[in-house]
mmCIF file of C-alpha atoms in Angstrom:
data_model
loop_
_atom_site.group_PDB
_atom_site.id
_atom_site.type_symbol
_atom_site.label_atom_id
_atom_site.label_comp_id
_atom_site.label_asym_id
_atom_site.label_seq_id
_atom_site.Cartn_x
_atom_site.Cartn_y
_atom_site.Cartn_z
ATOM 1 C CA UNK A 1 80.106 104.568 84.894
ATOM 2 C CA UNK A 2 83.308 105.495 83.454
ATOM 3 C CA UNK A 3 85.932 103.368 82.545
ATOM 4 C CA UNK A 4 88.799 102.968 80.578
ATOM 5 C CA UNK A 5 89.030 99.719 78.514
ATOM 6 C CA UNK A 6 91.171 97.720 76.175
ATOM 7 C CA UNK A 7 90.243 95.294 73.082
ATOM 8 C CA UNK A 8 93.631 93.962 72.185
ATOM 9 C CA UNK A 9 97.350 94.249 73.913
ATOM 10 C CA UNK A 10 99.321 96.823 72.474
ATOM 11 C CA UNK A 11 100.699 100.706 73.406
ATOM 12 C CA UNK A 12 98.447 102.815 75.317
ATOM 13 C CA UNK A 13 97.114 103.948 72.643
ATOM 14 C CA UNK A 14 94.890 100.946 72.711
ATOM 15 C CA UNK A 15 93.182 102.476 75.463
ATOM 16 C CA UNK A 16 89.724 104.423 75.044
ATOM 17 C CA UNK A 17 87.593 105.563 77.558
ATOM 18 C CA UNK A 18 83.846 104.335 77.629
ATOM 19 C CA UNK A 19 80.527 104.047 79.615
ATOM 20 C CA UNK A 20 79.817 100.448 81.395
ATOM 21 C CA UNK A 21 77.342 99.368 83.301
ATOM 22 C CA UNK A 22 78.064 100.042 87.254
ATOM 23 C CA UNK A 23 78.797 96.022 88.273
ATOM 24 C CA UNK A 24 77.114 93.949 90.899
ATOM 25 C CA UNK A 25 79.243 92.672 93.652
ATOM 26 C CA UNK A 26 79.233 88.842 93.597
ATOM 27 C CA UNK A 27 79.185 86.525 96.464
ATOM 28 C CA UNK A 28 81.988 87.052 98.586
ATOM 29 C CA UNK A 29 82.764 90.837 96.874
ATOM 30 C CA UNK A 30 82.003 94.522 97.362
ATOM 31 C CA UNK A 31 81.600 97.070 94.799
ATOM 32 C CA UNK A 32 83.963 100.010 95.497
ATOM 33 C CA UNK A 33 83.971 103.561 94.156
ATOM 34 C CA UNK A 34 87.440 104.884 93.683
ATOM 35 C CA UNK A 35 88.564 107.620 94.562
ATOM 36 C CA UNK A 36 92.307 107.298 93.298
ATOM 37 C CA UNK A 37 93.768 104.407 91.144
ATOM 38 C CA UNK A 38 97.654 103.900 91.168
ATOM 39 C CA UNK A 39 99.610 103.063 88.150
ATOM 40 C CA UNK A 40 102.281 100.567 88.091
ATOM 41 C CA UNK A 41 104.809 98.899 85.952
ATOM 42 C CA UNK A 42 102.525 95.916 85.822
ATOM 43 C CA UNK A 43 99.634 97.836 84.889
ATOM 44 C CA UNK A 44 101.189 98.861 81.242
ATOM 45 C CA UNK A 45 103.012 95.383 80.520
ATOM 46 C CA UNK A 46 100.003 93.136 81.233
ATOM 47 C CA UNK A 47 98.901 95.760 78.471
ATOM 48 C CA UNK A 48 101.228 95.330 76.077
ATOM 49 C CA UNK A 49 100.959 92.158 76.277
ATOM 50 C CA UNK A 50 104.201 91.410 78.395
ATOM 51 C CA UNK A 51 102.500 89.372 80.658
ATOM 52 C CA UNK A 52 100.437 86.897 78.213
ATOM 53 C CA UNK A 53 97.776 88.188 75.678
ATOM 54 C CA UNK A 54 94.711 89.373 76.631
ATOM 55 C CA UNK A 55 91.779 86.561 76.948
ATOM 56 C CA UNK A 56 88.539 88.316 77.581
ATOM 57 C CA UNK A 57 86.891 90.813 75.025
ATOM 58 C CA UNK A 58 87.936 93.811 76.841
ATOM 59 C CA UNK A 59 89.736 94.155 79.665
ATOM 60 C CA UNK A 60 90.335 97.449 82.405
ATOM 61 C CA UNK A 61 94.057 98.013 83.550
ATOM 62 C CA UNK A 62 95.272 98.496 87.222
ATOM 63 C CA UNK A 63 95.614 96.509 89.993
ATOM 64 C CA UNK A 64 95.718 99.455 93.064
ATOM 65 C CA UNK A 65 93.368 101.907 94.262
ATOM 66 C CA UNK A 66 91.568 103.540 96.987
ATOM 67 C CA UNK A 67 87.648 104.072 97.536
ATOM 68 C CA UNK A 68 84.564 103.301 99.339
ATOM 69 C CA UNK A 69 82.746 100.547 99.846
ATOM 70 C CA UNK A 70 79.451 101.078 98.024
ATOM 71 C CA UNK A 71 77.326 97.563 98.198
ATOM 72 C CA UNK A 72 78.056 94.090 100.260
ATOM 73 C CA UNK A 73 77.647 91.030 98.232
ATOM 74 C CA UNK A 74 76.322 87.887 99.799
ATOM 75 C CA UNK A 75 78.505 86.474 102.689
ATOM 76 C CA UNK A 76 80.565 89.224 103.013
ATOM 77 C CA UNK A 77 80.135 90.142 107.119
ATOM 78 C CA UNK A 78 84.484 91.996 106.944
ATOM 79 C CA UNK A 79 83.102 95.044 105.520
ATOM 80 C CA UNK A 80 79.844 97.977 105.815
ATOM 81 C CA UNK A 81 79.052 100.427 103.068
ATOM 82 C CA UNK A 82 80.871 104.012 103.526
ATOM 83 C CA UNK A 83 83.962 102.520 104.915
ATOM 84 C CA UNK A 84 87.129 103.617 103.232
ATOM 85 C CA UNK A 85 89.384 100.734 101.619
ATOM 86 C CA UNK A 86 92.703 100.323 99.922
ATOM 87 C CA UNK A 87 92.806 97.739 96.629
ATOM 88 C CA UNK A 88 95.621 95.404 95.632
ATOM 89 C CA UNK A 89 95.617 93.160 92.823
ATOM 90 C CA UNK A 90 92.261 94.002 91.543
ATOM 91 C CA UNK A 91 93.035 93.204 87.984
ATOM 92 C CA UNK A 92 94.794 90.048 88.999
ATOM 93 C CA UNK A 93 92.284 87.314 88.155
ATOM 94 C CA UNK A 94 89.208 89.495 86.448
ATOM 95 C CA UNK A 95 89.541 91.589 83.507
ATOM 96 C CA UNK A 96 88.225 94.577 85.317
ATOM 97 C CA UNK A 97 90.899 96.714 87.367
ATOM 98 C CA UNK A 98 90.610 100.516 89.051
ATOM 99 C CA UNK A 99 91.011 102.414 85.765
ATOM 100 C CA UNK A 100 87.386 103.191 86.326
ATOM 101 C CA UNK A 101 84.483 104.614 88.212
ATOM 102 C CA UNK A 102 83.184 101.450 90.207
ATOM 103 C CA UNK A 103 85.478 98.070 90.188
ATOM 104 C CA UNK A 104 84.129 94.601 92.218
ATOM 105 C CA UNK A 105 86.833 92.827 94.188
ATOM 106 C CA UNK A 106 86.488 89.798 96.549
ATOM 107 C CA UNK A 107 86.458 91.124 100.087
ATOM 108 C CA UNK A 108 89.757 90.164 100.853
ATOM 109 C CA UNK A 109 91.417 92.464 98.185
ATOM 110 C CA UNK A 110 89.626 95.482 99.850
ATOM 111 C CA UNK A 111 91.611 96.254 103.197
ATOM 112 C CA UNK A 112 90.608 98.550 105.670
ATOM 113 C CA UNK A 113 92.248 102.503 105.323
ATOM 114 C CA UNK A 114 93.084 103.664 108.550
ATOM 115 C CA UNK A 115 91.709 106.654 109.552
ATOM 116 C CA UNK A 116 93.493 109.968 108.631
ATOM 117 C CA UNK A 117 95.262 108.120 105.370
ATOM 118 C CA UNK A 118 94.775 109.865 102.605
ATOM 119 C CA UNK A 119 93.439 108.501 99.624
ATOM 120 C CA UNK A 120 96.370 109.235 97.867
ATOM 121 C CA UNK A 121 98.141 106.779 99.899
ATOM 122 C CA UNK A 122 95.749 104.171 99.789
ATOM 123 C CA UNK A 123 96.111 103.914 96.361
ATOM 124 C CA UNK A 124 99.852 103.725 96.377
ATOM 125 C CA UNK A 125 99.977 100.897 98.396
ATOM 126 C CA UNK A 126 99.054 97.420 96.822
ATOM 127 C CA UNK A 127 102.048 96.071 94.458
ATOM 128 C CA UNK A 128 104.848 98.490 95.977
ATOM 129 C CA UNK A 129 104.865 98.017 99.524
ATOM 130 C CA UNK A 130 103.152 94.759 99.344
ATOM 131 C CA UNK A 131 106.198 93.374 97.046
ATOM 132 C CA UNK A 132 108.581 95.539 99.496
ATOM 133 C CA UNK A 133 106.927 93.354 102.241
ATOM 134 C CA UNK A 134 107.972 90.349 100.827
ATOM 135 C CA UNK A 135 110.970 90.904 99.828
ATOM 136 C CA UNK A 136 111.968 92.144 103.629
ATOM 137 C CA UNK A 137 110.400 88.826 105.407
ATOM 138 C CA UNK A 138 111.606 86.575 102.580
ATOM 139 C CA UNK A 139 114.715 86.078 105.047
ATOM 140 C CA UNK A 140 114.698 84.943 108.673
ATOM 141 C CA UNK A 141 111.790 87.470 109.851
ATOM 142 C CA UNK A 142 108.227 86.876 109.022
ATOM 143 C CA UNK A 143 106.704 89.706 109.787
ATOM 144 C CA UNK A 144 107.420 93.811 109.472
ATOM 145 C CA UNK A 145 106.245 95.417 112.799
ATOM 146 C CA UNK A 146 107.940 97.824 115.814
ATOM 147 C CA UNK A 147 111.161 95.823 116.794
ATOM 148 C CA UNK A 148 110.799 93.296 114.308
ATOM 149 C CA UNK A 149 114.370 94.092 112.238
ATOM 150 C CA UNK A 150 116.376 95.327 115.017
ATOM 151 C CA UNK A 151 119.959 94.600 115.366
ATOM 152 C CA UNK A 152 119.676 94.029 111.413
ATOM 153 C CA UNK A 153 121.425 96.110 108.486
ATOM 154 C CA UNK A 154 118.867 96.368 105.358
ATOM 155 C CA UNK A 155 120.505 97.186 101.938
ATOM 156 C CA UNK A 156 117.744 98.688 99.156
ATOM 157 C CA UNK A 157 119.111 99.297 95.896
ATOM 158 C CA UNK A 158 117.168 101.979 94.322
ATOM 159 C CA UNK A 159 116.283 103.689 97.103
ATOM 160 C CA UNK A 160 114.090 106.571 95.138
ATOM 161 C CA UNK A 161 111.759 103.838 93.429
ATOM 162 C CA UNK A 162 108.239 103.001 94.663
ATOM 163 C CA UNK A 163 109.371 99.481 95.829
ATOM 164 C CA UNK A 164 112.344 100.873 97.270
ATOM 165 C CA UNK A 165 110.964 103.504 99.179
ATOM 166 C CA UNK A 166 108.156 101.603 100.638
ATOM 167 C CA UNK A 167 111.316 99.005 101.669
ATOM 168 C CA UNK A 168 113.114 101.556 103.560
ATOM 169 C CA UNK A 169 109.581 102.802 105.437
ATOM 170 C CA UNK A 170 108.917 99.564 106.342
ATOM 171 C CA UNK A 171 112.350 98.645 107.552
ATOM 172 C CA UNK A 172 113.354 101.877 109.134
ATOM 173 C CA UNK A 173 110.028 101.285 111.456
ATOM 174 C CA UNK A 174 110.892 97.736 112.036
ATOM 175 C CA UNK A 175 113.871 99.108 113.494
ATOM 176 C CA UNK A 176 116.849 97.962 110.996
ATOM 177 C CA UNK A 177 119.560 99.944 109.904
ATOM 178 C CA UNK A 178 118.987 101.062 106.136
ATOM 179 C CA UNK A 179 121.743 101.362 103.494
ATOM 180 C CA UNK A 180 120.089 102.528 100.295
ATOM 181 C CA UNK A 181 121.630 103.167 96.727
ATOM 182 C CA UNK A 182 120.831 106.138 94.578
ATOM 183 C CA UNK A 183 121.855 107.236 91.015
ATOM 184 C CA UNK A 184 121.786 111.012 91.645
ATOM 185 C CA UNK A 185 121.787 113.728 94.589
ATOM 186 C CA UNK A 186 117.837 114.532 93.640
ATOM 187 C CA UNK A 187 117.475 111.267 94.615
ATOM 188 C CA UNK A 188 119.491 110.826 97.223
ATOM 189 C CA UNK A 189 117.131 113.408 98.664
ATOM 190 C CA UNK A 190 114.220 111.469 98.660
ATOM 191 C CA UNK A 191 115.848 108.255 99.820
ATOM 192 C CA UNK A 192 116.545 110.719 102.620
ATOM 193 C CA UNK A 193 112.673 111.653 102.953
ATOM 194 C CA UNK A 194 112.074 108.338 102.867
ATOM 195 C CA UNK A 195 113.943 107.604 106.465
ATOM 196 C CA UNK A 196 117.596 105.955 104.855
ATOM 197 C CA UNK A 197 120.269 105.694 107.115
ATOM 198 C CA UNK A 198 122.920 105.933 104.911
ATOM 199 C CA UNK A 199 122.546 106.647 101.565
ATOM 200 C CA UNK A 200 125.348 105.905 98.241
ATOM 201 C CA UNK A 201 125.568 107.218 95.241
ATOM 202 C CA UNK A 202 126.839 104.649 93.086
ATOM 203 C CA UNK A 203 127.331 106.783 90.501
ATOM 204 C CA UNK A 204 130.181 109.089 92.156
ATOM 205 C CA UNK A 205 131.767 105.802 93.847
ATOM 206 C CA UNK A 206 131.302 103.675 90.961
ATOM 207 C CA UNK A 207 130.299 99.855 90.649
ATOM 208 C CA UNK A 208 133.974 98.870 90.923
ATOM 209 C CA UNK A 209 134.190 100.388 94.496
ATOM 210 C CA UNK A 210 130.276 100.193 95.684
ATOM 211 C CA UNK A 211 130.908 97.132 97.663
ATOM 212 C CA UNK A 212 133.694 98.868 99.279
ATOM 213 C CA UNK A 213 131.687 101.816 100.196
ATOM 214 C CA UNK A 214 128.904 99.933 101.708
ATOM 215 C CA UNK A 215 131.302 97.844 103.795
ATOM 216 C CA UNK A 216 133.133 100.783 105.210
ATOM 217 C CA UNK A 217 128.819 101.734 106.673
ATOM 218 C CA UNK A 218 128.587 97.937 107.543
ATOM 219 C CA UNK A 219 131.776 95.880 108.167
ATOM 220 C CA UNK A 220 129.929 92.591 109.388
ATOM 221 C CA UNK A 221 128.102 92.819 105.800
ATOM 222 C CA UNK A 222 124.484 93.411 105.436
ATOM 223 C CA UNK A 223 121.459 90.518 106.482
ATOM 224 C CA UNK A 224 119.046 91.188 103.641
ATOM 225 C CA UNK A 225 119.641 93.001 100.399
ATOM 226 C CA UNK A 226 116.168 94.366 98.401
ATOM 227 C CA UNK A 227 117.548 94.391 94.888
ATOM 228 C CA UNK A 228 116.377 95.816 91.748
ATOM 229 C CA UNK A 229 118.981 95.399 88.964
ATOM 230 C CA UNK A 230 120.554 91.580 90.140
ATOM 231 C CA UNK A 231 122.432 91.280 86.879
ATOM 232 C CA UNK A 232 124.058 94.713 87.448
ATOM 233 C CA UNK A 233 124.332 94.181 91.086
ATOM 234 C CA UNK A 234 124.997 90.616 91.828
ATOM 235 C CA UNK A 235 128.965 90.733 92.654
ATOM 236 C CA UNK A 236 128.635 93.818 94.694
ATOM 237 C CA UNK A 237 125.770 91.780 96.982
ATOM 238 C CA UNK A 238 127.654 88.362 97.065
ATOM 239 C CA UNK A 239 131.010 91.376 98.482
ATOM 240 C CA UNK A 240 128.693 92.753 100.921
ATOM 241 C CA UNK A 241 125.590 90.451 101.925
ATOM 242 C CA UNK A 242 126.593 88.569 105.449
ATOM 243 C CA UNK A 243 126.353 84.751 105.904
ATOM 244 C CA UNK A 244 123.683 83.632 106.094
ATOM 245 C CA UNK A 245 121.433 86.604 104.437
ATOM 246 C CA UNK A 246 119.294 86.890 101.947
ATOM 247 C CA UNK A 247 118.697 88.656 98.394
ATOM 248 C CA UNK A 248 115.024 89.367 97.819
ATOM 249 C CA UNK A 249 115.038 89.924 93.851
ATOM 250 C CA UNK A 250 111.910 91.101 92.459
ATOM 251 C CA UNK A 251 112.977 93.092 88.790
ATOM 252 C CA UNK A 252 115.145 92.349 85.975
ATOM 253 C CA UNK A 253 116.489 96.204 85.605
ATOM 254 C CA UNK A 254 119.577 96.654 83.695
ATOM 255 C CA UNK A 255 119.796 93.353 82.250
ATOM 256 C CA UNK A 256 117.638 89.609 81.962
ATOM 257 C CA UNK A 257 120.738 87.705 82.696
ATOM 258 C CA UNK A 258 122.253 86.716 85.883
ATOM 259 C CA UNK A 259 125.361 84.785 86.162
ATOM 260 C CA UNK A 260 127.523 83.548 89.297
ATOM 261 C CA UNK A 261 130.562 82.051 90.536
ATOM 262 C CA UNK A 262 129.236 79.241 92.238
ATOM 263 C CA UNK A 263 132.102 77.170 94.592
ATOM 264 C CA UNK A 264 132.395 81.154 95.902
ATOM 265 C CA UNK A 265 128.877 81.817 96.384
ATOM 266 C CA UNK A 266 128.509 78.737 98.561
ATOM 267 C CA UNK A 267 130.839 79.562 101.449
ATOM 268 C CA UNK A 268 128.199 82.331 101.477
ATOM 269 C CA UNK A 269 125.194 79.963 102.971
ATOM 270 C CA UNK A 270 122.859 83.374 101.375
ATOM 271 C CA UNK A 271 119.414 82.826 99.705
ATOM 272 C CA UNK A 272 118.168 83.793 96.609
ATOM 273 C CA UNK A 273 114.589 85.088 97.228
ATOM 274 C CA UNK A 274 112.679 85.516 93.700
ATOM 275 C CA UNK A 275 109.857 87.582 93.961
ATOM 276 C CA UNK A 276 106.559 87.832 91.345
ATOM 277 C CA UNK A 277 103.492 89.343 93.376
ATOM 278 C CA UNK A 278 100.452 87.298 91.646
ATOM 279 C CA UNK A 279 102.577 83.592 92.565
ATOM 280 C CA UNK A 280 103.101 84.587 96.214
ATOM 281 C CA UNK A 281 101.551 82.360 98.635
ATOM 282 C CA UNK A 282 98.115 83.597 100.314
ATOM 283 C CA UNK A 283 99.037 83.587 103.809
ATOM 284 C CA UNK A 284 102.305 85.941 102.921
ATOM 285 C CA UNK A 285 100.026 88.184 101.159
ATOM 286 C CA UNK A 286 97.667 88.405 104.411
ATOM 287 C CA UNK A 287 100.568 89.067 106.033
ATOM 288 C CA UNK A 288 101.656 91.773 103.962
ATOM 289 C CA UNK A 289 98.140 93.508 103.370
ATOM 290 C CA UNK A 290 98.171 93.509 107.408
ATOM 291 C CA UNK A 291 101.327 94.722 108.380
ATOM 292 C CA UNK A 292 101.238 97.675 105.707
ATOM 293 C CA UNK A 293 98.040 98.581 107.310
ATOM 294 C CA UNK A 294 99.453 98.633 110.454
ATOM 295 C CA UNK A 295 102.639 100.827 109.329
ATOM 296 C CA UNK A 296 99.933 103.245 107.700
ATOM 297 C CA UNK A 297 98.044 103.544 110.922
ATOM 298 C CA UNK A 298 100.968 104.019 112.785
ATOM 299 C CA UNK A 299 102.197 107.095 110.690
ATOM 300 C CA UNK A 300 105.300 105.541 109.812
ATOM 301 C CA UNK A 301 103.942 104.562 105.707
ATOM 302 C CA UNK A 302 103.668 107.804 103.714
ATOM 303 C CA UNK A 303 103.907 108.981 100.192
ATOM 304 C CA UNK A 304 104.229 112.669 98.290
ATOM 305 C CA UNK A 305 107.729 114.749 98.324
ATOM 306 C CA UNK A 306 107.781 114.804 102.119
ATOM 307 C CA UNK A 307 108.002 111.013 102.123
ATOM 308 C CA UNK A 308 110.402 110.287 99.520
ATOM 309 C CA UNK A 309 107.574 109.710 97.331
ATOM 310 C CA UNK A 310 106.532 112.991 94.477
ATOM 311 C CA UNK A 311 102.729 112.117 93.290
ATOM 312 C CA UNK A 312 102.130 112.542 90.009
ATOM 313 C CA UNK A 313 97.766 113.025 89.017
ATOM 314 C CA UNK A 314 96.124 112.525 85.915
ATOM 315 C CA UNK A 315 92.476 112.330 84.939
ATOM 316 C CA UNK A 316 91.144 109.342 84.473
ATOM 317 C CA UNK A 317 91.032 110.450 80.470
ATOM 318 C CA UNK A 318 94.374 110.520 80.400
ATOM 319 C CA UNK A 319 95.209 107.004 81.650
ATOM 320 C CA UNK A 320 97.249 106.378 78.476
ATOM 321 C CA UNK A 321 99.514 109.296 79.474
ATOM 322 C CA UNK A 322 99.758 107.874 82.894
ATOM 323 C CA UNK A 323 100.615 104.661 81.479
ATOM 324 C CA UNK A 324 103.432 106.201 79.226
ATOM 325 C CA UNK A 325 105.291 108.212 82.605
ATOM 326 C CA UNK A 326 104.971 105.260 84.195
ATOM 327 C CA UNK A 327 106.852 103.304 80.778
ATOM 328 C CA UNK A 328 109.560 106.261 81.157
ATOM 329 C CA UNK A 329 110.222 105.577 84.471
ATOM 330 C CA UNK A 330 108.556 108.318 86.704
ATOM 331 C CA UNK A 331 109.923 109.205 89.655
ATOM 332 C CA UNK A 332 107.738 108.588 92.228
ATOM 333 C CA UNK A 333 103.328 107.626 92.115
ATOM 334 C CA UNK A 334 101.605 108.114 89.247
ATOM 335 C CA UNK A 335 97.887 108.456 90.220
ATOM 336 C CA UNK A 336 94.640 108.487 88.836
ATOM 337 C CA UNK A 337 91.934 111.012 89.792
ATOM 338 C CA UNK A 338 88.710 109.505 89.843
ATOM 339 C CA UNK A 339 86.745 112.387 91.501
#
């Protein structure tokens, strides 16, 4: 088979594409053909090196993808050869990920695609809408499902992002009220696609009156707050987040550094939710493989320009190039066409 490897960390560059051996499914795995891998941030800074040096002789990058089921190792009674499956966290673990032809997961990381998803979506799933997942129940609802949010006010920063759009899908069908920031009216436009209620531009407003703006849409304050950039955004989500809420955190854009006032912050009673995929609990991540499923199935989980979501492809030979949009901050998926 085909697959795209790496000796040492470094730029993409360290990437070369090569012939393995198709792998045998272990005890408790299937072997999967892809179809589509995604690309995420993760994918090029475990890399580089970012995330800890690499410790096997080679390694293959990505952690999401979409494919069939091809063989049943021993034990495995979830799953039958031909069916169609979405991958999360494939790399996460094993040195082998979805940059490639065939990849072996345990059964668990293979989840059911409902029928009529696209493979497309499948493979755009895994680390955004699973981390979107979390961050949404990380507050006083455990679950994302019809009904779940409603009566609540949902604030995603960075509404035009994978994570963000996959927040506002999942909250908009859970029934909360969505408040989403944007840098520009291109993206404003897909936070729209995406199913926002209301929509800022913190650029025209300006950081100095952003809190103002979203308290004019929500006077009571918000109950959860998805955030992207905490050490840009912290003092406009302490001025807007309600008592009691909650701010799921789960990247470090615009700065590493987050400082607080903290006699003010406690009148607040809010949470700090921090958020790293691979150290979330197993039960949460059940949770989160099943609901997304469930929002697929239901229509109300979609990707490409209609969605919110533009899908960039690539060939699986140019998986360094994928790796470098992705680096420059792509708007939207960044696939990988393994077909």
């Amino acid at each position: 088979m085909r697959a795209v490897v790496y000796s040492e960390n470094g730029p993409s560059s360290a990437m070369r594409l090569t012939e393995r051996p198709v792998p045998k499914p272990g005890p408790g795995e299937v072997l999967v053909r892809l179809v589509r891998a995604g690309v995420n941030p993760t994918d090029w800074k475990v890399r580089a090196g970012l995330s800890g040096t690499l410790s096997t002789p080679e390694a293959t990058p990505g952690q999401d993808g979409a494919g069939v089921v091809e063989e049943i190792g021993e034990g495995v009674s979830t799953h039958v050869v031909g069916q169609q499956v979405w991958l999360y966290m494939a790399q996460h673990g094993s040195a082998w990920g979805t940059a490639a032809e065939y990849v072996t997961v345990p059964a668990r990381k293979a989840v059911e695609l409902p029928a009529g998803a696209s493979f497309d979506l499948g493979a755009s799933l895994g680390v955004p809408a699973m981390t979107a997942h979390r961050a949404l129940t990380s507050g006083a609802v455990a679950r994302v499902a019809p009904g779940s949010f409603s009566g609540l006010t949902i604030l995603v920063h960075g509404g035009a992002g994978a994570v963000g759009n996959a927040a506002i899908q999942l909250a908009v069908w859970a029934g909360a009220t969505v408040i989403t920031t944007i840098s520009s009216a291109e993206k404003a436009a897909l936070a729209k696609a995406a199913g926002a209620h209301h929509i800022v531009n913190y650029r025209e407003v300006g950081l100095d009156h952003l809190g103002k703006a979203i308290r004019e849409i929500a006077p009571d304050g918000v109950d959860q707050i998805v955030e992207v950039a905490p050490a840009v955004n912290n003092d406009v989500d302490r001025a807007v987040i309600a008592n009691r809420g909650t701010i799921a955190i789960y990247a470090n854009n615009g700065g590493d550094e987050l400082t607080m006032p903290l006699r003010a912050t406690f009148s607040l009673n809010l949470r700090y939710q921090f958020i790293q995929l691979y150290g979330v609990e197993e039960t949460q991540i059940r949770a989160a493989a099943d609901d997304v499923t469930a929002a697929v199935a239901a229509g109300a989980l979609q990707v490409g320009q209609e969605a919110g979501v533009p899908l960039h492809h690539y060939r699986l030979e140019e998986t360094a190039a994928a790796h470098d949009a992705v680096e420059a901050g792509a708007v939207g998926k960044v696939l990988i066409d393994l077909e």
